[in-house]
Amino acid sequence: MYTLYYSPGACSLATQVVIHELGQAVEIIDKQQVSDFSVINPAGMVPVLVDNGKTLLEGAAVMLYLLNKHQNTMLPATGRGREQAIQNIMFANATMHPAYNRLFFIAQHITDEKTKQLAFDAAAQAITGLWEIVEQQLATQDFLGGDQPCAADIMLTVYSRWGASFPVKISLGQSTKKMLNVVQAMASFKRAIDAEQRQSAA
Ligand SMILES: N[C@@H](CCC(=O)N[C@@H](CS)C(=O)NCC(=O)O)C(=O)O
């Protein structure tokens, strides 16, 4: 059984969804429940995956570890499909995720209201630009993974939910909205959210 350290609604939600998609058992632990989380991850971040005493850090690395370990159709074994799937995971983790991080940073660190809104608007514009790239990719296929959701679709869906917590307008194309709705309706996605909520209520 895997152990996954998470924060509610954070990027670790995507890790949990993929673990369910792979048919693997997972125990989830809210990082707030850990007395000194920096012992587990010095960077203080989730996701952290523990597999048989081995600790894995960094969302994209964790995702690739899981997809390489268990048979699945989300990460093809060879060829262009594999390269594209890895590129999509990196786009999600290293490009879209940091773009959303700016919203959290602005909310936390800018106190002047006018400056804060200007910064929010600039960050939202950058995020919208990245969603336009996703929309272009979805012009010829329903998901970044082709005709089935892949890890990158799941990661992007988790990040898309963060915008609602800030006073920003992030525009999404029609194909993108459709992809996000399908992913959020997946049994594995609902199960992961339920598990986080049950854990928080306990
Ligand atoms: N590069 C890291 C970034 C992870 C990250 O930013 N995680 C956020 C949640 S989405 C986090 O743990 N923030 C601190 C917190 O929630 O306390 C990764 O990909 O794992």
CSV table of C-alpha atoms in Angstrom, one decimal, residues 51-138:
chain,number,residue,atom,x,y,z
A,51,ASP,CA,6.4,3.2,-1.3
A,52,ASN,CA,7.7,0.4,0.9
A,53,GLY,CA,9.8,2.7,3.0
A,54,LYS,CA,11.1,4.7,0.0
A,55,THR,CA,10.1,8.4,-0.1
A,56,LEU,CA,9.5,10.1,-3.4
A,57,LEU,CA,9.2,13.9,-3.9
A,58,GLU,CA,8.2,16.2,-6.7
A,59,GLY,CA,4.8,15.8,-8.4
A,60,ALA,CA,6.1,15.0,-11.9
A,61,ALA,CA,8.7,12.5,-10.7
A,62,VAL,CA,6.1,10.8,-8.5
A,63,MET,CA,3.7,10.6,-11.4
A,64,LEU,CA,6.3,9.1,-13.7
A,65,TYR,CA,7.3,6.7,-11.0
A,66,LEU,CA,3.7,5.4,-10.7
A,67,LEU,CA,3.1,5.2,-14.4
A,68,ASN,CA,6.4,3.4,-15.0
A,69,LYS,CA,5.7,0.9,-12.2
A,70,HIS,CA,2.1,-0.1,-13.0
A,71,GLN,CA,0.7,-1.2,-16.3
A,72,ASN,CA,-1.5,1.5,-17.9
A,73,THR,CA,-2.5,3.2,-21.1
A,74,MET,CA,-1.7,6.8,-19.9
A,75,LEU,CA,2.1,6.4,-20.4
A,76,PRO,CA,2.9,4.4,-23.6
A,77,ALA,CA,6.0,2.2,-23.2
A,78,THR,CA,7.9,3.6,-26.2
A,79,GLY,CA,7.8,6.0,-29.1
A,80,ARG,CA,6.2,9.4,-29.8
A,81,GLY,CA,3.2,8.7,-27.6
A,82,ARG,CA,5.5,8.3,-24.6
A,83,GLU,CA,7.5,11.4,-25.4
A,84,GLN,CA,4.2,13.4,-25.7
A,85,ALA,CA,2.8,12.0,-22.5
A,86,ILE,CA,5.9,13.0,-20.6
A,87,GLN,CA,5.9,16.5,-22.2
A,88,ASN,CA,2.2,16.9,-21.2
A,89,ILE,CA,3.0,16.0,-17.6
A,90,MET,CA,5.9,18.5,-17.5
A,91,PHE,CA,3.8,21.2,-19.1
A,92,ALA,CA,1.2,20.6,-16.3
A,93,ASN,CA,3.7,20.4,-13.5
A,94,ALA,CA,6.4,22.8,-14.5
A,95,THR,CA,4.4,25.4,-16.5
A,96,MET,CA,0.7,25.5,-15.6
A,97,HIS,CA,1.2,24.7,-11.8
A,98,PRO,CA,3.8,27.6,-11.3
A,99,ALA,CA,1.5,30.0,-13.2
A,100,TYR,CA,-1.2,29.2,-10.6
A,101,ASN,CA,1.3,29.5,-7.8
A,102,ARG,CA,1.6,33.2,-8.5
A,103,LEU,CA,-2.0,33.6,-7.3
A,104,PHE,CA,-1.2,32.1,-4.0
A,105,PHE,CA,2.0,34.2,-3.7
A,106,ILE,CA,0.1,37.5,-4.5
A,107,ALA,CA,-2.7,36.7,-2.0
A,108,GLN,CA,-0.1,36.0,0.7
A,109,HIS,CA,2.5,38.7,0.1
A,110,ILE,CA,1.0,41.8,-1.6
A,111,THR,CA,-0.9,44.0,0.9
A,112,ASP,CA,-1.6,47.1,-1.2
A,113,GLU,CA,-5.1,46.4,-2.7
A,114,LYS,CA,-4.5,48.2,-6.0
A,115,THR,CA,-1.1,46.6,-6.6
A,116,LYS,CA,-2.6,43.2,-5.5
A,117,GLN,CA,-5.4,43.4,-8.1
A,118,LEU,CA,-3.0,44.4,-10.8
A,119,ALA,CA,-0.8,41.5,-10.0
A,120,PHE,CA,-3.8,39.1,-9.9
A,121,ASP,CA,-4.9,40.4,-13.3
A,122,ALA,CA,-1.4,39.9,-14.8
A,123,ALA,CA,-1.2,36.4,-13.4
A,124,ALA,CA,-4.7,35.5,-14.6
A,125,GLN,CA,-3.8,36.7,-18.1
A,126,ALA,CA,-0.7,34.5,-18.1
A,127,ILE,CA,-2.8,31.5,-17.0
A,128,THR,CA,-5.4,32.2,-19.6
A,129,GLY,CA,-2.6,32.2,-22.3
A,130,LEU,CA,-1.6,28.7,-21.1
A,131,TRP,CA,-5.2,27.4,-21.3
A,132,GLU,CA,-5.2,28.7,-24.9
A,133,ILE,CA,-2.4,26.3,-25.6
A,134,VAL,CA,-4.3,23.5,-24.0
A,135,GLU,CA,-7.4,24.5,-26.1
A,136,GLN,CA,-5.3,24.2,-29.3
A,137,GLN,CA,-4.1,20.7,-28.4
A,138,LEU,CA,-7.8,19.7,-27.7
